[in-house]
XYZ file of C-alpha atoms in Angstrom:
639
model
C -15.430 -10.932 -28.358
C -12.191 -12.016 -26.522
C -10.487 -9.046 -24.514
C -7.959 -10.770 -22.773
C -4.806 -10.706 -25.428
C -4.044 -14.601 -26.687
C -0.722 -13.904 -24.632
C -1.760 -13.002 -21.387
C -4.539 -15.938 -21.768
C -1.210 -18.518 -22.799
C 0.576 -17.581 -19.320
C -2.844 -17.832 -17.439
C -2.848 -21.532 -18.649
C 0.677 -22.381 -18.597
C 0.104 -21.395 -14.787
C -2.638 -23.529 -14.206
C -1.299 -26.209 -15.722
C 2.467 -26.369 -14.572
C 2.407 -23.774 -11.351
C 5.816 -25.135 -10.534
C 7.101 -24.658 -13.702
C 5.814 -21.220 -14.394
C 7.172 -19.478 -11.140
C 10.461 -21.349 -11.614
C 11.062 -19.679 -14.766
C 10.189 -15.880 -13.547
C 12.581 -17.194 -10.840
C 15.263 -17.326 -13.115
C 15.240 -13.984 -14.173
C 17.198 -13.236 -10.768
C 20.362 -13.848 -9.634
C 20.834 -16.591 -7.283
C 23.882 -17.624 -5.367
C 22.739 -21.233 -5.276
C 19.852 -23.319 -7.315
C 17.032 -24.190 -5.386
C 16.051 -27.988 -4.545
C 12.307 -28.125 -4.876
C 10.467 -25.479 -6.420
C 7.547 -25.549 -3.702
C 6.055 -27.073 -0.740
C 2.759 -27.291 1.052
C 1.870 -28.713 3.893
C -1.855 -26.478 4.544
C -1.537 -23.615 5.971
C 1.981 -23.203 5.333
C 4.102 -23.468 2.304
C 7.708 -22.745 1.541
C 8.801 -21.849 -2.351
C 12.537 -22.381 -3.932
C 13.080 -24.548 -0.951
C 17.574 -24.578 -0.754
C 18.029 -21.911 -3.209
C 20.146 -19.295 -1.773
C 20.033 -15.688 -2.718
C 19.803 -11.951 -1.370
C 17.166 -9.476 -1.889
C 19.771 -6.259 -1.156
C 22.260 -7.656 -3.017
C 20.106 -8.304 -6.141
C 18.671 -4.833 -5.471
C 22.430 -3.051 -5.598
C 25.274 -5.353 -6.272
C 24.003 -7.373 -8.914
C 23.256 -3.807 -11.098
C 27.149 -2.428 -9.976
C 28.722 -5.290 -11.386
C 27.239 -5.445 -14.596
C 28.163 -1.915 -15.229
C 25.344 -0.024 -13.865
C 26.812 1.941 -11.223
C 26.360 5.234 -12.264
C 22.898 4.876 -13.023
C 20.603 6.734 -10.666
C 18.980 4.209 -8.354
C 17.272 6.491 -5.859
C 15.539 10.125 -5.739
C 14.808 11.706 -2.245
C 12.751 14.941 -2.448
C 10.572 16.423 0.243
C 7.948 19.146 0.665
C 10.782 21.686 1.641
C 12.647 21.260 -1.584
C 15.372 19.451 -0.637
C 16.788 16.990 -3.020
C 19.393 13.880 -2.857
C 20.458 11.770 -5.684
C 21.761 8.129 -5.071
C 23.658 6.465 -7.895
C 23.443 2.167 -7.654
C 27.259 2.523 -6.837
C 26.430 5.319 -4.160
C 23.666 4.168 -2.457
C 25.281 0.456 -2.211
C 28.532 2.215 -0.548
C 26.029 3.354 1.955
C 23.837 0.620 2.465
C 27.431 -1.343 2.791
C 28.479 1.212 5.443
C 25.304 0.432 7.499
C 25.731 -3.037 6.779
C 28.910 -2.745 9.020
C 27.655 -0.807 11.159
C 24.736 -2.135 12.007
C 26.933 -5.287 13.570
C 29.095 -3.246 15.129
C 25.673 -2.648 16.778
C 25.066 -6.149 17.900
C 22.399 -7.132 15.085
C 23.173 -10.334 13.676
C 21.045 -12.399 10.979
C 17.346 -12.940 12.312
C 17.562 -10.354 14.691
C 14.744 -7.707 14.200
C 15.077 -4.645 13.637
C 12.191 -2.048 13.960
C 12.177 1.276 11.663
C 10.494 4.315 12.800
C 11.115 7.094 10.194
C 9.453 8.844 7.629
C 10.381 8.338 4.046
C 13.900 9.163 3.387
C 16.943 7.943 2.508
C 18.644 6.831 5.634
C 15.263 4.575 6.396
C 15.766 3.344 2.967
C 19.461 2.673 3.618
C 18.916 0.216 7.111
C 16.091 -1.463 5.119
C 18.443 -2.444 2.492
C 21.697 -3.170 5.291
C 19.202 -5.165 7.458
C 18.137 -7.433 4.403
C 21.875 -7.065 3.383
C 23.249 -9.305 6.626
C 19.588 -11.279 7.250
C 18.485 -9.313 10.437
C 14.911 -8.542 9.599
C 13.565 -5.407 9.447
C 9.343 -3.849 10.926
C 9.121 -0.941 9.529
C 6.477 1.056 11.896
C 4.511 3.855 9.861
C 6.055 6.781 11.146
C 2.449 8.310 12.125
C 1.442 5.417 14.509
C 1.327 6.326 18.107
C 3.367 5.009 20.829
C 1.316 2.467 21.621
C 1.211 0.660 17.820
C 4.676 1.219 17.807
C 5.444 -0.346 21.082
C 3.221 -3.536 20.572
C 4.770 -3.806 17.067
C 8.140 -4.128 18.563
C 6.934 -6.267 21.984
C 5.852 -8.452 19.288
C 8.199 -8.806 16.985
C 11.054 -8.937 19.685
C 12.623 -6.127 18.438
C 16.839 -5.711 19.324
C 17.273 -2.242 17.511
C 15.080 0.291 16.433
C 15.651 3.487 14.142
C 14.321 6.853 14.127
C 14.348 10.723 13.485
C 13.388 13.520 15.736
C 10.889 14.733 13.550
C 9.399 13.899 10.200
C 8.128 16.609 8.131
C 3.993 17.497 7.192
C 2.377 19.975 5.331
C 5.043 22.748 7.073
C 4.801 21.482 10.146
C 8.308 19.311 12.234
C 6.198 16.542 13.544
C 8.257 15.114 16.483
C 8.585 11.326 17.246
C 11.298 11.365 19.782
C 8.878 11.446 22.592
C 6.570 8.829 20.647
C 9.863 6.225 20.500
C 11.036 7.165 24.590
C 6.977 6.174 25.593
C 6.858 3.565 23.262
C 10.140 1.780 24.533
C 8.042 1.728 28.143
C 5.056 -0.689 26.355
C 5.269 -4.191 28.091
C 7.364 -6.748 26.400
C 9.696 -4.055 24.323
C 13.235 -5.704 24.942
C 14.565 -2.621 22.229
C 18.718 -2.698 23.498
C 20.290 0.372 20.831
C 17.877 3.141 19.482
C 19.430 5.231 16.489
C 17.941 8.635 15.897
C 18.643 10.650 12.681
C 18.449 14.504 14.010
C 17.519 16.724 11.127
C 16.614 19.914 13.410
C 18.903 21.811 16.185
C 16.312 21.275 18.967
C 17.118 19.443 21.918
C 15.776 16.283 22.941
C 16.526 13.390 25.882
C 19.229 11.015 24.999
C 19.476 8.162 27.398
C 22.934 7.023 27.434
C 24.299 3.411 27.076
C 21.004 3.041 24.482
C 20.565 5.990 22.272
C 23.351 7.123 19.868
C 22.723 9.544 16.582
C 22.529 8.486 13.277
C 26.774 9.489 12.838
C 27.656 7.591 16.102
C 25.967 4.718 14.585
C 27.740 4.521 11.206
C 31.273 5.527 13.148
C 30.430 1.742 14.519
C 30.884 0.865 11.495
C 34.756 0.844 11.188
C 36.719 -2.266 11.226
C 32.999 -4.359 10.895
C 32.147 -6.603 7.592
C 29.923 -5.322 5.377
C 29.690 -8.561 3.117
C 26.124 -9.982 2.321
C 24.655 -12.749 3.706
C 23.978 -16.035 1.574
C 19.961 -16.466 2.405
C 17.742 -19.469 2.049
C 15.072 -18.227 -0.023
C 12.461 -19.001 2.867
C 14.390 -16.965 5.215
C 12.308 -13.803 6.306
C 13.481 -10.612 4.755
C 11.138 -8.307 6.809
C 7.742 -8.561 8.910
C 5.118 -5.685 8.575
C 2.136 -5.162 10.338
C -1.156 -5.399 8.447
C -2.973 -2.183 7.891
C -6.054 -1.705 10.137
C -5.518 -0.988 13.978
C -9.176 -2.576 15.364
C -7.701 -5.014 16.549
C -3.954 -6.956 18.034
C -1.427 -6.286 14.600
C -1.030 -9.249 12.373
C 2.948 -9.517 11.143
C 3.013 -10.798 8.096
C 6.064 -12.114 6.667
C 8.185 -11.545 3.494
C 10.783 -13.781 2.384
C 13.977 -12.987 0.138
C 13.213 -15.420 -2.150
C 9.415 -15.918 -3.161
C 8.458 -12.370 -1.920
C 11.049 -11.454 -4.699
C 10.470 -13.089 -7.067
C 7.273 -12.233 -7.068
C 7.182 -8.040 -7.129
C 10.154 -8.461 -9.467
C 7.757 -10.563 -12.088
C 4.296 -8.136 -11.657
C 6.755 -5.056 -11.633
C 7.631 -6.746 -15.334
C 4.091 -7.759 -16.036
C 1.860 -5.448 -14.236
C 3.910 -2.290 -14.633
C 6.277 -2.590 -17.485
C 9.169 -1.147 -15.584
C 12.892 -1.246 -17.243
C 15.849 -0.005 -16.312
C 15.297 3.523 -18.321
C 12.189 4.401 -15.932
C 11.764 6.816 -13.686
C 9.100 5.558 -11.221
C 7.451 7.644 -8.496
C 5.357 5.460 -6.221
C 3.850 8.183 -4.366
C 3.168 5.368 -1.004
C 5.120 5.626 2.211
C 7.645 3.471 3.260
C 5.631 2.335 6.454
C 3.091 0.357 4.193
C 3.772 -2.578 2.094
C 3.715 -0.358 -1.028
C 6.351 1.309 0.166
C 8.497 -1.382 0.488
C 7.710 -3.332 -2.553
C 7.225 -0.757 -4.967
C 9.239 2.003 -3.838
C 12.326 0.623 -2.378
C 12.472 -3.419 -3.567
C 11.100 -4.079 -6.762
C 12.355 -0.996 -8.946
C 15.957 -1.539 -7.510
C 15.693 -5.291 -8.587
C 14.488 -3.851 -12.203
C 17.544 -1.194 -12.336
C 15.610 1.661 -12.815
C 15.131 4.589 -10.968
C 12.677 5.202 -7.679
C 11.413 8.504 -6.278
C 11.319 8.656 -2.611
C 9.017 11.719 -1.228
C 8.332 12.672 1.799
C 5.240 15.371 2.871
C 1.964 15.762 1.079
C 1.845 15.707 -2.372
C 0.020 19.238 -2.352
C 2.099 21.213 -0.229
C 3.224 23.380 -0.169
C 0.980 24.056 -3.327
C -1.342 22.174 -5.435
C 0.863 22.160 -7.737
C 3.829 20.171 -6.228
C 2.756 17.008 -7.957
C 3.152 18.245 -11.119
C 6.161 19.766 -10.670
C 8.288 16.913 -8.923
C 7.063 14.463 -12.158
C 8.031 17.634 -14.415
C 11.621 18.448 -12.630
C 12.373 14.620 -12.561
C 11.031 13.103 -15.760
C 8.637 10.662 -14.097
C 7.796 7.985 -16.734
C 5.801 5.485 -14.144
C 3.200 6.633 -11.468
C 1.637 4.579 -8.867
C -0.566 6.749 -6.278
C -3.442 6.300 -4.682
C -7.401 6.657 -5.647
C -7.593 8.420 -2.953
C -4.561 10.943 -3.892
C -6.371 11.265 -7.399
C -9.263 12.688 -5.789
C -7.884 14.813 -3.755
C -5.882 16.117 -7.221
C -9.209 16.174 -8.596
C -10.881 18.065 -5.677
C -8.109 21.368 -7.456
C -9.172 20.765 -10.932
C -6.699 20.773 -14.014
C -5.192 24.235 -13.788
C -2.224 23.378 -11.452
C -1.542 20.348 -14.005
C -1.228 22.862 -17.089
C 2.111 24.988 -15.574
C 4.345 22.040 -15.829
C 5.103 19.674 -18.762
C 4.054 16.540 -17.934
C 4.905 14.500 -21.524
C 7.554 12.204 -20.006
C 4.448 10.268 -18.024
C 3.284 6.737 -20.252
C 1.818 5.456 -17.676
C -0.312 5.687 -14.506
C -1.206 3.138 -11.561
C -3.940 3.247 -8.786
C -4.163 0.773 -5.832
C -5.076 0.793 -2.000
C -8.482 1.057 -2.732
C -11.343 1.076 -5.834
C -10.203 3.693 -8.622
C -14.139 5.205 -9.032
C -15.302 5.671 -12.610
C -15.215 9.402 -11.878
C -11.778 9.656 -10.536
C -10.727 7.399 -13.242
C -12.586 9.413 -16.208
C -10.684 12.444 -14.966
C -7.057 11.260 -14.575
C -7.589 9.574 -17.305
C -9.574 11.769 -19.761
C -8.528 15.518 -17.854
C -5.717 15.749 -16.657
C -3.695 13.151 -19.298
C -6.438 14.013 -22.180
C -6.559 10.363 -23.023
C -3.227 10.295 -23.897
C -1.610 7.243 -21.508
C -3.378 4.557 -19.881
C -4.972 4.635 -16.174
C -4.428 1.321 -14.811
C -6.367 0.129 -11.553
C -4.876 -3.010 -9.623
C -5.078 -4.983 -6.698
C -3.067 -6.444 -3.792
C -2.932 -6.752 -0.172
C 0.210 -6.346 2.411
C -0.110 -10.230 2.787
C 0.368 -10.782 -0.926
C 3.544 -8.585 -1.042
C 2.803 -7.286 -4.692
C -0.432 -7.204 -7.595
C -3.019 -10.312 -7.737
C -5.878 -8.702 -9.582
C -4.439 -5.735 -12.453
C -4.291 -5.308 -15.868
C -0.906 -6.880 -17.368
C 0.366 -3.385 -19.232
C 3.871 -5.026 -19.235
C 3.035 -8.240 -21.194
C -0.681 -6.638 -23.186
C -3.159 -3.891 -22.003
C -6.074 -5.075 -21.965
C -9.422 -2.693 -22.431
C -9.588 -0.387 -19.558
C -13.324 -1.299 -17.403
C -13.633 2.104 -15.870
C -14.258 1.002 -11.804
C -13.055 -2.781 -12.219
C -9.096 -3.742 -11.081
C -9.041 -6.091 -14.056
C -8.228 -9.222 -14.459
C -6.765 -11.973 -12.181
C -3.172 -12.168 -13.447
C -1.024 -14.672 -14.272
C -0.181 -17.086 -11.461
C -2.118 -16.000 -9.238
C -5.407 -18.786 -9.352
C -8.415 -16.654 -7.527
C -12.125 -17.056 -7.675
C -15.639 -15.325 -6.240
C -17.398 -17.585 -4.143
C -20.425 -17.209 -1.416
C -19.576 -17.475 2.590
C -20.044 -21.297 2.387
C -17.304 -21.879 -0.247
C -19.554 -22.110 -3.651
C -18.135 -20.559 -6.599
C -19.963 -18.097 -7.796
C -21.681 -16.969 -11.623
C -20.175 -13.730 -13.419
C -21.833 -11.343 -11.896
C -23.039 -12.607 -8.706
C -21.003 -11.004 -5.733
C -19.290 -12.772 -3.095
C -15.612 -13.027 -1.712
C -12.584 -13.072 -3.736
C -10.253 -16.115 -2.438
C -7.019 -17.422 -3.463
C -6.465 -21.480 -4.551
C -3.189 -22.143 -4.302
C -0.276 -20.087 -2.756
C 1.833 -18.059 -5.191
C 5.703 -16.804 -4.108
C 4.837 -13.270 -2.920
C 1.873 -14.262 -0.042
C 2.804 -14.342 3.443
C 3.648 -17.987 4.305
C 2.763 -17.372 7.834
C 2.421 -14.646 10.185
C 5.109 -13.900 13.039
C 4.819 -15.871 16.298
C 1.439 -16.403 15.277
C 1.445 -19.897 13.487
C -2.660 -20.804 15.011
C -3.718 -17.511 13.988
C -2.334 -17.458 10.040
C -4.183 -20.604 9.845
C -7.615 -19.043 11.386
C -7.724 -15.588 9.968
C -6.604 -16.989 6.487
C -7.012 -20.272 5.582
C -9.921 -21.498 7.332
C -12.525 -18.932 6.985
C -14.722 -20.871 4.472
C -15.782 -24.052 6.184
C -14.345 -27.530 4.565
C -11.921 -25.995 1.940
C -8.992 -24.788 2.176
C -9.340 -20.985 0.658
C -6.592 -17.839 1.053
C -9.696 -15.512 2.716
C -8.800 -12.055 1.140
C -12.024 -10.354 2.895
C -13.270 -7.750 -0.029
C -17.050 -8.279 -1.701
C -16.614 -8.806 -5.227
C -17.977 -9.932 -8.467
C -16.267 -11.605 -11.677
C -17.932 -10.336 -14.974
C -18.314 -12.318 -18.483
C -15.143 -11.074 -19.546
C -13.385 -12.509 -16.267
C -12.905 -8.863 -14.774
C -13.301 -8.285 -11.346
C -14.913 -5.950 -9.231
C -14.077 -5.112 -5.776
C -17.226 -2.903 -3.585
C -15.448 -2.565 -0.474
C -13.840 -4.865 2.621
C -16.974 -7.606 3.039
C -17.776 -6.386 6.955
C -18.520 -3.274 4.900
C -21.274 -4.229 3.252
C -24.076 -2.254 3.990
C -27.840 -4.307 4.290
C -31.061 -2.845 3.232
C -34.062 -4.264 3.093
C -32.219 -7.610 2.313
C -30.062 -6.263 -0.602
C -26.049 -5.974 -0.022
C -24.848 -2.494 -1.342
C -20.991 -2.101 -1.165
C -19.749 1.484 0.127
C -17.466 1.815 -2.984
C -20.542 1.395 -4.918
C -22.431 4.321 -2.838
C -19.119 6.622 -2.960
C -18.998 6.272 -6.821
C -22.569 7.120 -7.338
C -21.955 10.491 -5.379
C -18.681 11.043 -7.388
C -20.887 10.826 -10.814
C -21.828 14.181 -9.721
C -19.285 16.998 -10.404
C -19.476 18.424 -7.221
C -18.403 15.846 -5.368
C -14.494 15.334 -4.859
C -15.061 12.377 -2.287
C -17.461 10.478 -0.428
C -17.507 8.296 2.407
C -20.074 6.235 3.609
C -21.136 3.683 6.247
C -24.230 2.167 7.740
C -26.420 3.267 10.443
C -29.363 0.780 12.044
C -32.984 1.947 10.881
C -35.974 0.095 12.257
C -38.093 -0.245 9.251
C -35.289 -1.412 6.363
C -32.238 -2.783 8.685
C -29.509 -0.567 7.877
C -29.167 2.606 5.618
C -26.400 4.606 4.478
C -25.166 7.887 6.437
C -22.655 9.251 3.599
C -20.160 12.060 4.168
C -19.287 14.205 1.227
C -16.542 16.769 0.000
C -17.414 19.250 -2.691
C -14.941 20.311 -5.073
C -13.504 23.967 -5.339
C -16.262 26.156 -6.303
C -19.062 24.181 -4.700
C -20.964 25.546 -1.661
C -23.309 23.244 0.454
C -27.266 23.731 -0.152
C -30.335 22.219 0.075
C -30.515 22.001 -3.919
C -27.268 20.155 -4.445
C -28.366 17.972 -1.366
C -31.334 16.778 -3.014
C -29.708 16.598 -6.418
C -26.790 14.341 -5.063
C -29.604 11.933 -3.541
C -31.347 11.687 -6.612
C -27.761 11.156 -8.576
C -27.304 8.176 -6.057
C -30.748 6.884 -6.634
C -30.335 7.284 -10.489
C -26.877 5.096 -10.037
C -27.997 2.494 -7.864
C -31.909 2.373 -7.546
C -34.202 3.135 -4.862
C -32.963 0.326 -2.964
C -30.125 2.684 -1.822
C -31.455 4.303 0.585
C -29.590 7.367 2.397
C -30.263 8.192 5.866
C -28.494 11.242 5.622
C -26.142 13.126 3.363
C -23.545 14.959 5.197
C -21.297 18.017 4.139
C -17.420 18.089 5.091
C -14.309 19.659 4.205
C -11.868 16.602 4.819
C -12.669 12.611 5.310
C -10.872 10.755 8.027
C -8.587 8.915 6.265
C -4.805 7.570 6.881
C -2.230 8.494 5.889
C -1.429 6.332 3.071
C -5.060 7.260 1.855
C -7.538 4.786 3.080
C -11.088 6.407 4.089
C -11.633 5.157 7.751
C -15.000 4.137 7.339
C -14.900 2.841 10.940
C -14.448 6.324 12.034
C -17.306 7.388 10.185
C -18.933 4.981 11.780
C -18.513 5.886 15.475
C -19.520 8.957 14.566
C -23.037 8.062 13.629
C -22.985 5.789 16.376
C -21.480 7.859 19.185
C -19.067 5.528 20.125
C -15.160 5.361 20.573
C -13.731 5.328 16.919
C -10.444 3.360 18.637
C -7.253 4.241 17.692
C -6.897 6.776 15.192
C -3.163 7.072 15.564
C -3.082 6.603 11.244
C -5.099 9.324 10.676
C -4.163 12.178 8.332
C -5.930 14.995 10.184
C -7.575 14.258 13.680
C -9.478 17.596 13.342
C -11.487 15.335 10.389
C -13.120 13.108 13.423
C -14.188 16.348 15.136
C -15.543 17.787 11.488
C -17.548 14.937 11.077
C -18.905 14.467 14.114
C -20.098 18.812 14.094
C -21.652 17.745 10.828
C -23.847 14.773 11.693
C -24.756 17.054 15.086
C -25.839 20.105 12.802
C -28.247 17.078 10.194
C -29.633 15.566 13.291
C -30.616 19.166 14.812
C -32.075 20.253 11.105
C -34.087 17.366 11.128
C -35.312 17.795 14.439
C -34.954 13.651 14.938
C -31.914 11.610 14.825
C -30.893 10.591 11.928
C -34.606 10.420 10.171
C-alpha cells in the first residue's frame, strides 16, 4: 500500500522534473523588490539561486506584515526562567529593529561588514539580527556558552567589525557572566573587533574600555539623525555566517543568503510545519544554533505568526515550567529537541496534568533521532494520542528541513524512530562510501544530488575547503556529503543511526549508537543513554554505554543485567556491551546534543577537547567516577 499522499508524491515529481520551476514558484510566495534573472546556477561546488532578484530577509520578516495591516499582531514573545515577560507587536518590534538599524551605522557598520553576536536568547539579540540583515552587514551569532577561545576564532575568522553582548545570561538560577569571556576573547590573534556593545541587565560592575565599549543605550542614542531604511539585496548576498556545530576541530562558517536561504525555511515552515499567521510557535532552540535562527527568529516572522523566545532551562525553576509557558501563552506549534523530550520524560506526566495544554496541534523533534520510546511517550503520554509527533531532519548547512514528514501539505503515517520522508525538492539518496546507491534497507550515507535554495553555497573564506569537506567526499561524483549512517526503507522512509564516524564495529557488523541508545530506552527505567565504542581484542570494538534512570529508579545489579538483556533482545547478540554505566546527567550541549566524544575520552582516558558547549561540566567528572567505580568492580579494565 502507498503511504506517501498522491499530493506530496505530485510535488516530489514536479521537483524532479522541473527543479527550476518548482523553487521559482515557492519563490513567489515572497515579496521581492526586483524579479530575479536566472532562477539558478552551478558551476560544482558552488551555485548561486534567483541570480539578480533583489529582496530583504528583515524587511519581509517585519515590513512586508506592517503594511498589509498586520501591525498589531504579536510577532515576538520573550520569557525567561525568572518570569519576566516582553511582548513585541510586528509594528513594535520593526520600530526597534529600525532604531538599531540606525544605530548600528552610526556605529560604523556598513553592508558586508560582520557583525558577531554574543548573547543569550532575548530580544535585543533578536533585534541586531534583524537591523544587521536590515542594512546587509552580516551577522555570527556565537552561542552564548562557547568559551573565549570559540568565540575569538569565530570572530578572527569571520573578520568581525562589531560585536554584541550582555554581562550575564541567565541558567538554572544562576547570572552566568560573559563580560570577561568577550574582554579575553577580543585578545585571540586575528580579532580586528573596533565597537563592542554590552546589554547590562544586573547592577554589578564590570571593565569598560573606553573609545571601544559603549552599553546597549549609548549604542541606540547613535542612532539619532542615522537612516534606518533597508537595504535592496541581491538574493546571493550573505545574510549571516554561523559556525557549524561540533568544536573537534577549526569552525566551518557556513553561509546563508537572503534570498535562497529564505525561500527555503519560508516553504518547509509551510510544508513541514503548517505554520500560519494565527500560530503561536515555541521553538524551544537557542538563538546561537541554526534552529534558532531559522525557526525561531526568520521563518515564523516571514509566515506572520507569532514566535516564543525563551531563555533558561525549560525545567527550572520547576519541572513544570514547560507546561506552563505553552499553557500561559497558547502555544499551538512546538519544535524541541529529542533530547529535551527525554529529559521531560525522565519527570513523568504529573507536571504535564496542572496546566491545560489543549491549544497544542502539533509537535516537532529535530537535532538528533526522536527514539521509539521518547516518541511513544510524547506522543501516546503526555498528548494521549491526541496530536501528531513529527520527527525531521536538517543540518546548519541546509538552513531548514531535508528529511520530515510534510504535516503542512499531508501527514503521512508516523514510523516511530524514522525522520520520514525526503521532502519535496530536496533530491537525496543512501549510498555506500564509494558512491553506489544503495537497496531499501541496506545502510550507508545519506547525500544530496543537486543543491536546493536553503544549503550553504560555500563556506566563509574557505572556498578549497567547502569543496573538500562537502562535495568531494565520495570519489568521482559529485555528492552534498551530509555524514549520518542511514537506511531508506520500502516505503522510501529514512532512518538516521547516528553521525557515520559513530558507527560502532563488532565483529564486522556496523551498529549505530542511536540504535544502542533506543534499545536501552525500550526499558522504562531508562530516561537516556549514551553510548560509544571502546577497542576489545577479541571482537574489534564494543559498546561502553552510559545510562540515566528515570525518577524512581535506583541502580542494581538486577536492572543492570535486565537492561543488557533488553539490548540484546533489541538488537541481537551481535551487540555486545563492554560495560553498562550508571549516571545522573549525560554530557551534552547545550542545545541538546549527547557528546559522544566526551564519552569517549572518558573510556579512553584522554583529553575530551573543548567542552566549552557543554550543559554541565560536572557531567565529564560524573562519568568519568562512574567508569572508575565499573573498572574497580570488575577488578579488570573494562572486561
Amino acid at each position: 500500500m502507498e503511504l506517501v499522499s498522491p499530493i506530496v508524491r505530485a510535488m516530489q515529481r514536479e521537483a524532479a522534473t522541473d527543479p527550476e520551476g518548482f523553487w521559482a514558484r515557492a519563490a513567489e510566495q515572497l515579496p521581492w523588490f526586483r524579479p530575479w534573472d536566472r532562477v539558478f546556477e552551478w558551476e560544482p561546488p558552488t551555485f548561486r539561486w534567483f541570480i539578480g532578484g533583489q529582496t530583504n530577509l528583515a524587511y519581509n520578516c517585519l515590513d512586508h506584515h506592517v503594511r498589509r495591516g498586520w501591525g498589531g499582531h504579536a510577532a515576538l514573545v520573550y520569557e525567561n526562567e525568572r518570569g519576566e515577560r516582553q511582548v513585541y507587536t510586528y509594528a513594535q518590534l520593526l520600530e526597534e529593529v529600525k532604531r538599531a538599524a540606525a544605530a548600528l551605522r552610526g556605529l560604523g557598520v556598513r553592508r558586508g561588514d560582520r557583525v558577531a553576536i554574543y548573547m543569550p536568547t532575548c530580544p535585543e539579540a533578536i533585534i541586531t539580527m534583524l537591523a544587521c540583515a536590515r542594512i546587509g552587514a552580516i551577522h555570527l551569532v556565537v552561542f552564548a556558552g562557547f568559551g573565549a577561545m570559540a568565540l575569538g576564532e569565530r570572530m578572527a575568522l569571520a573578520g568581525a567589525k562589531a560585536l554584541f553582548t550582555a554581562d550575564v545570561t541567565y541558567r538554572k538560577g544562576r547570572d552566568v557572566p560573559l563580560k570577561g569571556l568577550v574582554d579575553e576573547a577580543l585578545t585571540v590573534d586575528g580579532v580586528a573587533v573596533e565597537k563592542t556593545v554590552i546589554l547590562r541587565r544586573t547592577d554589578e560592575a564590570i571593565p569598560m574600555q573606553t573609545g571601544r565599549d559603549l552599553t546597549w543605550e549609548e549604542f541606540l542614542a547613535l542612532a539619532d539623525g542615522q537612516d534606518s531604511a533597508h537595504e535592496p539585496m541581491e538574493a546571493n548576498e550573505p545574510a549571516y555566517i554561523l559556525a557549524t556545530s561540533g568544536t573537534t576541530a577549526k569552525p566551518k562558517l557556513a553561509v546563508h543568503t537572503h534570498g535562497g536561504y529564505q525561500v527555503h525555511i519560508h516553504a518547509m515552515a509551510r510544508w513541514v510545519f503548517g505554520l500560519k499567521p494565527e500560530d503561536v510557535w515555541w521553538s524551544t532552540s537557542d538563538i546561537g544554533w541554526v534552529v534558532g535562527h531559522s525557526y525561531i527568529v526568520y521563518a515564523p516572522l516571514l509566515i506572520g505568526c507569532t514566535t516564543i523566545a525563551y531563555e533558561g532551562a525549560i525545567d527550572h525553576p520547576d519541572p513544570g515550567t514547560f507546561y506552563r509557558i505553552i499553557a500561559a501563552n497558547h502555544v499551538t506549534s512546538i519544535f524541541t529537541s529529542p533530547t529535551a523530550a527525554r529529559l521531560l520524560m525522565r519527570y513523568g506526566v504529573e507536571p504535564a496534568r496542572r496546566y491545560d495544554l489543549s491549544s497544542v496541534t502539533r509537535v516537532f523533534c529535530a537535532g538528533e533521532v526522536l527514539n521509539a520510546p521518547a516518541w511513544e511517550w510524547l506522543q501516546k503520554e503526555l498528548f494521549e494520542d491526541r496530536i501528531p509527533v513529527i520527527d525531521h531532519m536538517w543540518q546548519t548547512e541546509t538552513g531548514g528541513p531535508i528529511v520530515g514528514n510534510p504535516y503542512g501539505i499531508s501527514l503521512l503515517p508516523i514510523k516511530p524512530g524514522s525522520a520520514g520522508i525526503v521532502l519535496p525538492g530536496i533530491e537525496g539518496k543512501i549510498v555506500s562510501p564509494e558512491g553506489q546507491e544503495l537497496p531499501p534497507g541496506e545502510k550507508g550515507i545519506f547525500v544530496i544530488t543537486r543543491p536546493f535554495p536553503g544549503l550553504t553555497p560555500r563556506l566563509w573564506a574557505e572556498p578549497e575547503r567547502y569543496g573538500r569537506d562537502y562535495w568531494q567526499r565520495i570519489p568521482g561524483q559529485t555528492l552534498y556529503f551530509t555524514g549520518d549512517a542511514t537506511a531508506m526503507d520500502e516505503d522510501g522512509y529514512v532512518w538516521f543511526s547516528g553521525r557515520a564516524d559513530e558507527i560502532i564495529k563488532i565483529a564486522g557488523h556496523r551498529i549505530g549508537t542511536i540504535e544502542v541508545e533506543t534499545a536501552f530506552l525500550r526499558h522504562p527505567a531508562v530516561a537516556e543513554a549514551g553510548v560509544t565504542a571502546r577497542p576489545d581484542p577479541v571482537r574489534m570494538e564494543v559498546i561502553s554505554a552510559f545510562v540515566v534512570l528515570r525518577q524512581g529508579y535506583q541502580p542494581s545489579e538486577q536492572l543492570r543485567q535486565e537492561l543488557l538483556e533488553t539490548v540484546r533482545r533489541e538488537l541481537g547478540p551481535v551487540a555486545v556491551i563492554g560495560d553498562l554505566n550508571f549516571v545522573n546527567m549525560l554530557p551534552k550541549t547545550r542545545s541538546g546534543k549527547i557528546m559522544r566524544r566526551v564519552l569517549k575520552a572518558v573510556v579512553l582516558n584522554t583529553d575530551p577537547g573543548d567542552i566549552s558547549t557543554i550543559e554541565d561540566e560536572g557531567s565529564v567528572e560524573e562519568a568519568r567516577e562512574a567508569w572508575q567505580q565499573m573498572k574497580q568492580e570488575v577488578g579488570t579494565a573494562g572486561a
